[in-house]
mmCIF file of C-alpha atoms in Angstrom:
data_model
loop_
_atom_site.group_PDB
_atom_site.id
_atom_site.type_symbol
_atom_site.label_atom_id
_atom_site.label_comp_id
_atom_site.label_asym_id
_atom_site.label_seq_id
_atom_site.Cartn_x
_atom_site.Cartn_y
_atom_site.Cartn_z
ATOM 1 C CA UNK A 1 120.338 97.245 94.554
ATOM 2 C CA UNK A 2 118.606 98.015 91.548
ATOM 3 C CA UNK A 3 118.839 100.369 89.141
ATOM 4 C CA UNK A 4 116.276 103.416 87.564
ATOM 5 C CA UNK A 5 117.491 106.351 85.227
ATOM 6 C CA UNK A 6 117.526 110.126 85.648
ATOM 7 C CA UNK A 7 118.588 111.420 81.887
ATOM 8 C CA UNK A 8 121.166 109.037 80.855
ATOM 9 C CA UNK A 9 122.577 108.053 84.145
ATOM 10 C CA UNK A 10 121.572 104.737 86.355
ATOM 11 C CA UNK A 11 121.131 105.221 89.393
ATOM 12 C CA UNK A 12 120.223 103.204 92.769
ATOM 13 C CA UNK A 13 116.327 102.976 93.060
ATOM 14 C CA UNK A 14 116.463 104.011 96.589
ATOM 15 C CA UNK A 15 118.188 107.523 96.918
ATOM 16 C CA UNK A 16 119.506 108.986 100.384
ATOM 17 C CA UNK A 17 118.408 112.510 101.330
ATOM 18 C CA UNK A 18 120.926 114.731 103.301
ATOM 19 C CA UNK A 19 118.749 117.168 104.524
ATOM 20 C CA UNK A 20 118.374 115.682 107.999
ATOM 21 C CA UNK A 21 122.254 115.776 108.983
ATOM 22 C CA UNK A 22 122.242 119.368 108.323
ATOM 23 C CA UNK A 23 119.642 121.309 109.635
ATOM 24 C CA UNK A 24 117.525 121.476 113.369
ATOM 25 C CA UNK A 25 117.993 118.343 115.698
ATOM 26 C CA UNK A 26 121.185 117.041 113.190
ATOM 27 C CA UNK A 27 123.566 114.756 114.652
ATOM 28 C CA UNK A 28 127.617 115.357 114.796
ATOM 29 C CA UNK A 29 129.164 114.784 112.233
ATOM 30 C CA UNK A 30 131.070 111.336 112.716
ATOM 31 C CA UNK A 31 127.663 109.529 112.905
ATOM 32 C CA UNK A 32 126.432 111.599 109.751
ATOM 33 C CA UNK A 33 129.528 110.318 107.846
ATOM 34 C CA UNK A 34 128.922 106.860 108.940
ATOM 35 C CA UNK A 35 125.631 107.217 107.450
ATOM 36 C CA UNK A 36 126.180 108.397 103.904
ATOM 37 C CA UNK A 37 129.203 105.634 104.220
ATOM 38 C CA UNK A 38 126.572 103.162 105.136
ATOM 39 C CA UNK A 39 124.260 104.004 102.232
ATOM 40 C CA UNK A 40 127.462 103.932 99.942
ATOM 41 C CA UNK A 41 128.196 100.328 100.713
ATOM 42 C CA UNK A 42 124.533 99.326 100.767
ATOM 43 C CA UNK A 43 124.573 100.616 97.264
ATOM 44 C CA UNK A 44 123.380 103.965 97.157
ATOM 45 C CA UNK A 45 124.283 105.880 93.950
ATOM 46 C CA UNK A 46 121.946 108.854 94.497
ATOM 47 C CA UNK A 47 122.722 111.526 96.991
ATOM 48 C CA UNK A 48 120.412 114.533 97.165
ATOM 49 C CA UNK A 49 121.102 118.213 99.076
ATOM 50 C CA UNK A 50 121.144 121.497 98.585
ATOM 51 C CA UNK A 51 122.547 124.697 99.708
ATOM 52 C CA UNK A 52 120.029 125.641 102.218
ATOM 53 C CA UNK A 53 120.418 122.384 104.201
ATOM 54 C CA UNK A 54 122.051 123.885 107.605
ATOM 55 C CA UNK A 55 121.277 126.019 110.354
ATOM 56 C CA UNK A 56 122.574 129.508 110.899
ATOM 57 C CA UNK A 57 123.168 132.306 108.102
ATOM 58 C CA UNK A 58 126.816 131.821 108.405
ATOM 59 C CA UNK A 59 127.303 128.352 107.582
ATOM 60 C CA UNK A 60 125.651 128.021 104.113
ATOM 61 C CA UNK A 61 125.954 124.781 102.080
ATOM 62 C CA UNK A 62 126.566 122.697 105.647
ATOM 63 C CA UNK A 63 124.700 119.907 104.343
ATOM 64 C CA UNK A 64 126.835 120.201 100.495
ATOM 65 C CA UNK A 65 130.591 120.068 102.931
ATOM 66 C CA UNK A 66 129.344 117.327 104.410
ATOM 67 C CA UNK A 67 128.659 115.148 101.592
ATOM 68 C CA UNK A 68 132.008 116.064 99.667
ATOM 69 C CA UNK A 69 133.807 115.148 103.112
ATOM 70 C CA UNK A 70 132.165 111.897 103.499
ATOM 71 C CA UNK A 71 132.397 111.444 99.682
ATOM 72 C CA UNK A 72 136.233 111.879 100.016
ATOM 73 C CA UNK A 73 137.156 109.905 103.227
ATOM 74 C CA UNK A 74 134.919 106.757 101.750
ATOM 75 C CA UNK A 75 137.588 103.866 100.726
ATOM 76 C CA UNK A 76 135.921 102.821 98.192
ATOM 77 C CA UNK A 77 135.109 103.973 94.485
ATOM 78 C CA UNK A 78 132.740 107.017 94.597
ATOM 79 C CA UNK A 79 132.920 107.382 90.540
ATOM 80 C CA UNK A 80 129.367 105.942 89.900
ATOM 81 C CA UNK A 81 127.672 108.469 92.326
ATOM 82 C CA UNK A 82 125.126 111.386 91.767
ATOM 83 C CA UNK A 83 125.176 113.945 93.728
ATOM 84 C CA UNK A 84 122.048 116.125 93.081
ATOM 85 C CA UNK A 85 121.644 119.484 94.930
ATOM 86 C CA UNK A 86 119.715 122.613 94.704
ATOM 87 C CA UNK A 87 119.371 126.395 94.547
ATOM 88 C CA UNK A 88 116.888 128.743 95.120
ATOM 89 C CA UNK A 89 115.700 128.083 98.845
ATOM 90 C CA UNK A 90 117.377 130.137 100.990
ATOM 91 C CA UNK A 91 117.478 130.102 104.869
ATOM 92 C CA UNK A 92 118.470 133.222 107.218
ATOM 93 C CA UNK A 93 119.529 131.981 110.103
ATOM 94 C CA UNK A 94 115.930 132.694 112.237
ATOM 95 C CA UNK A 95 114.572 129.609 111.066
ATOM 96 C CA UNK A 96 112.469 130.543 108.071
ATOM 97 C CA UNK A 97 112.990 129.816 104.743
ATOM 98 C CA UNK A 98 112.810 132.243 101.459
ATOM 99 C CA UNK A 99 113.000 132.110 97.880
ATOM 100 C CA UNK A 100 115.210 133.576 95.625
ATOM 101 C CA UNK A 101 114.355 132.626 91.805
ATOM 102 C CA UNK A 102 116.564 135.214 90.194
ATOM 103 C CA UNK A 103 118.848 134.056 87.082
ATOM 104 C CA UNK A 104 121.575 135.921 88.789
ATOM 105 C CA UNK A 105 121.170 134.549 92.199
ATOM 106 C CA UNK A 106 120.782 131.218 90.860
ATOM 107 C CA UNK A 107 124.053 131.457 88.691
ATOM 108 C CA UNK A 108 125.998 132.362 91.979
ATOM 109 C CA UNK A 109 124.162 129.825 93.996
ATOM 110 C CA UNK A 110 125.574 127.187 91.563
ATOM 111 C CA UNK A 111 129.134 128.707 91.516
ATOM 112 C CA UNK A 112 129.104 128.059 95.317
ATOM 113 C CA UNK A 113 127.901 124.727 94.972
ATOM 114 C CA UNK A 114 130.387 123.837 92.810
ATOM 115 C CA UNK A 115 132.734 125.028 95.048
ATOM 116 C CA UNK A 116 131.759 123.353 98.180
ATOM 117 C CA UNK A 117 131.330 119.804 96.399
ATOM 118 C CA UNK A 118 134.456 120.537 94.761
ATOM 119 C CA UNK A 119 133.708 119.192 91.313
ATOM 120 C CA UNK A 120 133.864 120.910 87.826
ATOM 121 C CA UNK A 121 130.416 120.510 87.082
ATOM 122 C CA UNK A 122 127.185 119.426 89.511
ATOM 123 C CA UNK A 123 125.577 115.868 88.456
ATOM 124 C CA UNK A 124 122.122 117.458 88.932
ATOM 125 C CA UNK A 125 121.091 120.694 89.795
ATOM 126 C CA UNK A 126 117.532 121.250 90.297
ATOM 127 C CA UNK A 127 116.037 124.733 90.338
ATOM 128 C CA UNK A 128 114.319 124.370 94.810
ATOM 129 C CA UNK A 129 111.231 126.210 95.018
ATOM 130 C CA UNK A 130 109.556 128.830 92.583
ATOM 131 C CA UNK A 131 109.663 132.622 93.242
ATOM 132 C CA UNK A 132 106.535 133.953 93.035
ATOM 133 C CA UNK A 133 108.390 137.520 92.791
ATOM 134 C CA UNK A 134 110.375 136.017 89.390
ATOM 135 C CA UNK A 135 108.587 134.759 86.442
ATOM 136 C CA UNK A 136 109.084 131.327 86.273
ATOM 137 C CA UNK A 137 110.418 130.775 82.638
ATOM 138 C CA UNK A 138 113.358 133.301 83.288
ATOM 139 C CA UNK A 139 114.266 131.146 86.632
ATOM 140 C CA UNK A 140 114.284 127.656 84.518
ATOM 141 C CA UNK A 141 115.848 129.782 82.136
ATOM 142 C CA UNK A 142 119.208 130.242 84.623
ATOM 143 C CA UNK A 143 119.535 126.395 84.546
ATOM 144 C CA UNK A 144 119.300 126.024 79.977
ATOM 145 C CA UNK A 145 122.456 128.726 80.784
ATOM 146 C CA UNK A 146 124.034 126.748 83.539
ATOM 147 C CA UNK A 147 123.875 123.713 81.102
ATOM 148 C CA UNK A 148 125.004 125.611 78.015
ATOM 149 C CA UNK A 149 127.862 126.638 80.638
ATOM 150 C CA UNK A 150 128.907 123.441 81.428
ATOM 151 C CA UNK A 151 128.338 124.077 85.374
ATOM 152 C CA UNK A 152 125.462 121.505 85.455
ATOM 153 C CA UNK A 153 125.674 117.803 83.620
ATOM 154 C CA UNK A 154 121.512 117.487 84.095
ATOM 155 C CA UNK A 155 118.741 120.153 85.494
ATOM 156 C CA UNK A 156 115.439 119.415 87.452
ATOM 157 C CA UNK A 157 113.028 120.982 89.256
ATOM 158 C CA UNK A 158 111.341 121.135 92.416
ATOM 159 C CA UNK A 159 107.956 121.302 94.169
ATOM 160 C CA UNK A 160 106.444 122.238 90.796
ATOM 161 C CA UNK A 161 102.964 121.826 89.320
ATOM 162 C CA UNK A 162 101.885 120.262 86.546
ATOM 163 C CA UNK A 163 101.896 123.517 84.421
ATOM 164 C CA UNK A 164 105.758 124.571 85.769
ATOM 165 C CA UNK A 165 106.442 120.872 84.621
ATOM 166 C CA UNK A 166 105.507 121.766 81.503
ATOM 167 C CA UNK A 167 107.233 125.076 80.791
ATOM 168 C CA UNK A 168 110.299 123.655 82.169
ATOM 169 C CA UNK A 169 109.881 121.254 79.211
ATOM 170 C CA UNK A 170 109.317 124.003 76.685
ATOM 171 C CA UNK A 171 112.328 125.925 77.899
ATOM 172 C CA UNK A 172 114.806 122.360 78.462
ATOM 173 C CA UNK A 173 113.514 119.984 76.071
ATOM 174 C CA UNK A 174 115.229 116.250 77.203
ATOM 175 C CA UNK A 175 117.872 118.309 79.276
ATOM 176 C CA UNK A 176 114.768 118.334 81.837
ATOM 177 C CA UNK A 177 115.691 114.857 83.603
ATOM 178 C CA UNK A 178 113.925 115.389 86.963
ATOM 179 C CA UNK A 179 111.534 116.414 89.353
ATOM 180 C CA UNK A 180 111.602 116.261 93.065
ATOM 181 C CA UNK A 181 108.079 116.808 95.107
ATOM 182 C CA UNK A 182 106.870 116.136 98.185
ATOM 183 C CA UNK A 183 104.828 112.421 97.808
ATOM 184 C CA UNK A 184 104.455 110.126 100.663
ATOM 185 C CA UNK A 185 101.130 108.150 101.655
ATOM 186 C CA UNK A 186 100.285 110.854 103.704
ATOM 187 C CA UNK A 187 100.643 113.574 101.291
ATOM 188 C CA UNK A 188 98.944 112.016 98.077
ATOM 189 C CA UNK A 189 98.764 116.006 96.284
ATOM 190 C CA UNK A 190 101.339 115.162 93.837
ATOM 191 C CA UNK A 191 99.941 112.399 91.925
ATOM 192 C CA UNK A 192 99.161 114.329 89.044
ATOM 193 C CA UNK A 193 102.777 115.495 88.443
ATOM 194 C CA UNK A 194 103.656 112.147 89.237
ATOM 195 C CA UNK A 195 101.802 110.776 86.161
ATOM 196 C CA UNK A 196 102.760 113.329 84.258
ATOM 197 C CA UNK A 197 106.701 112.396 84.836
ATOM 198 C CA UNK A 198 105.805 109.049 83.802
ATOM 199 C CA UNK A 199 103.988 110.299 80.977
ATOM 200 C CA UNK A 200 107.316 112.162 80.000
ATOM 201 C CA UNK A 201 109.798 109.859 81.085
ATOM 202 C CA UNK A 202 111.126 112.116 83.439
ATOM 203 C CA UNK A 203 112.425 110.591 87.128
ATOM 204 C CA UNK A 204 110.288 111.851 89.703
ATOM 205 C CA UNK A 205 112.011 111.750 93.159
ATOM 206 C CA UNK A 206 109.311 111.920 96.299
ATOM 207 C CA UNK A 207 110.873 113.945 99.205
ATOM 208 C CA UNK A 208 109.517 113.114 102.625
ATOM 209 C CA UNK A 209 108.641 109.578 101.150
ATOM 210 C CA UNK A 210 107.668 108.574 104.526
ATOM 211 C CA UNK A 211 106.209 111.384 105.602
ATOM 212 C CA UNK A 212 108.741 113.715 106.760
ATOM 213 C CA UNK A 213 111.128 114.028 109.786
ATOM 214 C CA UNK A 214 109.297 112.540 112.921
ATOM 215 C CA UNK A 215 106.562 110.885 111.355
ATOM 216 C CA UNK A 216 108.504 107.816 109.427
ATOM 217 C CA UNK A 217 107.714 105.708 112.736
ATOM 218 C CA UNK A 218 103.792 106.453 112.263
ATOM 219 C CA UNK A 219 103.316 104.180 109.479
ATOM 220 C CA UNK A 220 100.707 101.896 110.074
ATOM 221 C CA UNK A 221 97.270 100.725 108.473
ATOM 222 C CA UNK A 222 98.217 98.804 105.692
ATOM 223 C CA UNK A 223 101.642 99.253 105.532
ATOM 224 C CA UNK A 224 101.883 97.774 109.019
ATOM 225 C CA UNK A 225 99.918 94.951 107.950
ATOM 226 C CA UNK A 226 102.236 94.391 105.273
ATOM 227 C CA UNK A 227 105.499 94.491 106.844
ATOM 228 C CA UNK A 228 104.189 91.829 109.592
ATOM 229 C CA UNK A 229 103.372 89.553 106.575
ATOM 230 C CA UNK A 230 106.699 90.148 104.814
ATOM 231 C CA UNK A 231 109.160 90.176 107.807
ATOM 232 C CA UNK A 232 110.011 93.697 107.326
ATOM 233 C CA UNK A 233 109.716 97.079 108.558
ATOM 234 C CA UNK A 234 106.668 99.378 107.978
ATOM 235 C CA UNK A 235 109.547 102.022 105.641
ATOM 236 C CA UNK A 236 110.661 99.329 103.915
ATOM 237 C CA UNK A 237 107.303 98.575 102.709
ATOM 238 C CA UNK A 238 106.235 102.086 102.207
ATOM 239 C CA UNK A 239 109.736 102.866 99.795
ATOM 240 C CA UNK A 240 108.697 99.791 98.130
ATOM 241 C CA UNK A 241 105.416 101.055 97.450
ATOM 242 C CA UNK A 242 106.823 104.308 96.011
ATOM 243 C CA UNK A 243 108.721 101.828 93.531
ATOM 244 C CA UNK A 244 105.487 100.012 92.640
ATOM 245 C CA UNK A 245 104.043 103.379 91.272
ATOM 246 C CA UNK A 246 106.097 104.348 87.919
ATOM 247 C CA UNK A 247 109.412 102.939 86.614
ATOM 248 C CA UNK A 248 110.628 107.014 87.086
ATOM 249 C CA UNK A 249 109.876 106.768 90.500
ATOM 250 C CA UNK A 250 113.314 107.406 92.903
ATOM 251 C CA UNK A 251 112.330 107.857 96.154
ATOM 252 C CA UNK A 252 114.862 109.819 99.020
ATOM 253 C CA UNK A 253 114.209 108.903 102.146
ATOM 254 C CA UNK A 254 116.149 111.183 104.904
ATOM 255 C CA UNK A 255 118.307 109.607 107.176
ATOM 256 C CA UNK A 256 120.423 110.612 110.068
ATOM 257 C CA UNK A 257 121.656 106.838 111.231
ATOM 258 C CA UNK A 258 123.703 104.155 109.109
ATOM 259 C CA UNK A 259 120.253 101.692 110.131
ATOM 260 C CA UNK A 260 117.971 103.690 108.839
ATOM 261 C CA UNK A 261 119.529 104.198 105.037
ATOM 262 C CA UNK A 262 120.368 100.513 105.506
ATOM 263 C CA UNK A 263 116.545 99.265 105.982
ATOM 264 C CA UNK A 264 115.887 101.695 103.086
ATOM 265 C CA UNK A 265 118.214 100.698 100.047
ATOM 266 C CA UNK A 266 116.718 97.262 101.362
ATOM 267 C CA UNK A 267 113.392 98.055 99.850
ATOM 268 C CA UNK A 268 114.763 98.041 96.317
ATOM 269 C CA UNK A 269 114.610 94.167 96.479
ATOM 270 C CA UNK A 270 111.245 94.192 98.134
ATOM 271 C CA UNK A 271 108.762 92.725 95.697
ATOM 272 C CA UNK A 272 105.017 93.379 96.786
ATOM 273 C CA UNK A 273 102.492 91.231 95.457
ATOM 274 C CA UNK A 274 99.015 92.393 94.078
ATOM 275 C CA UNK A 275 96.846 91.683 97.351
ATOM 276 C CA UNK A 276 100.041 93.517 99.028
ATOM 277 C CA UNK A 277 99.118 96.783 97.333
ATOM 278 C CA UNK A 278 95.628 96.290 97.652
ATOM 279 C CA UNK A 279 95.898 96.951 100.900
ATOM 280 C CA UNK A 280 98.039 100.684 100.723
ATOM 281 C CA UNK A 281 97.650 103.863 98.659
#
């Protein structure tokens, strides 16, 4: 597997994102475990939730549990992995989802996080979605005190524009180490805060990289054309394209079954040749 940086820390190019083992349509648990074990042995150092991965109002953090369980019952050396999660998306149980961007909300968000992954300070903590109700500085703001707190090793942000990007910047300095947005080929609206991360040096981790729960199996066009020619599935090829955009680029696909994360870390060592990418995005 190889190897990209968020801050100081190396990481596996191809993340695995939790969210699908923990809300609508999730799978029980044995065969989620299997599959964050899976992605542990296939060399997956990068392991990104948050708090409002799950269900019903009462079981808050499902997605967080699930990862420290699996974390603890893996036999083998967990040391080297990064677990990033999130605060500030909030869901009530009906199936909606709000947004909560207060500093105070966000400091108790955190506190429960910490709890839940049972560690003395969160890898990455990335601020989910902005409030429109809270100005934006004083909700980046939280995470400068979470770091100056010691709660949080690294802060990013999430499903930001270009301009957030860059007051997050002002407010952080280097202590800004990521951004997650939603990128895949058929959502192409992030581009610009794309470049911009590579402009900054900042990792920029696509979520839905395939396109989002249900549509991964759609992939076809050029990608298609691609994967016949390599031997490999039409994901594969699309992660690898992700990787062919920016050296900050850590893409998370979702997964809910040990062969899916599997045929994703695989597209770390997936090397696509000029008249390959001539043919995608």
């Amino acid at each position: 597997m190889q190897s990209r940086r968020i801050g100081e820390v190396q990481v596996s190019a191809i993340g695995l994102g939790g969210m699908p083992m923990s809300i609508e349509g999730r799978p029980d648990e044995e065969r989620s475990i299997s599959t964050i074990h899976a992605a542990l042995d296939a060399g997956v150092t990068l392991i990104d939730t948050a708090d409002a991965y799950h269900i019903h109002a009462d079981e808050v953090g499902h997605n967080e549990s699930l990862i420290a369980r699996a974390l603890a019952s893996y036999g083998g050396d967990t040391s080297g992995v990064l677990v990033a999660t999130k605060g500030g998306h909030l869901r009530p149980g009906d199936g909606s989802w709000t947004v909560d961007g207060a500093p105070s909300y966000l400091q108790s968000a955190c506190d429960a996080s910490l709890k839940r992954l049972g560690v003395d300070a969160i890898g990455l903590y990335q601020f989910h979605r902005p409030d429109p109700a809270v100005p934006y500085a004083e909700s980046v703001g939280a995470l400068r005190d979470l770091l100056d707190a010691g709660k949080i090793r690294m802060a990013g942000i999430s499903n930001a524009d270009p301009a957030q990007i860059v007051e997050a910047r002002e407010i952080l300095g280097d202590r800004l180490v990521s951004v997650q947005n939603q990128f895949s080929p058929a959502f192409l609206s992030s581009t610009a805060e794309l470049e911009l991360c590579d402009q900054l040096g900042i990792a920029f981790l696509p979520w839905s990289p395939l396109g989002g729960i249900g549509r991964a199996g759609g992939l076809g066009g050029g990608f298609a054309e691609v994967a016949e020619r390599c031997g490999v599935s039409p994901q594969r090829v699309c992660l690898a394209w992700h990787l062919s955009k920016s050296p900050v680029v850590v893409p998370i696909p979702g997964a809910s079954r040990p062969a899916s994360i599997q045929d994703s870390a695989a597209a770390s060592d997936l090397d696509l040749t000029a008249s390959d990418l001539a043919l995608l995005p």
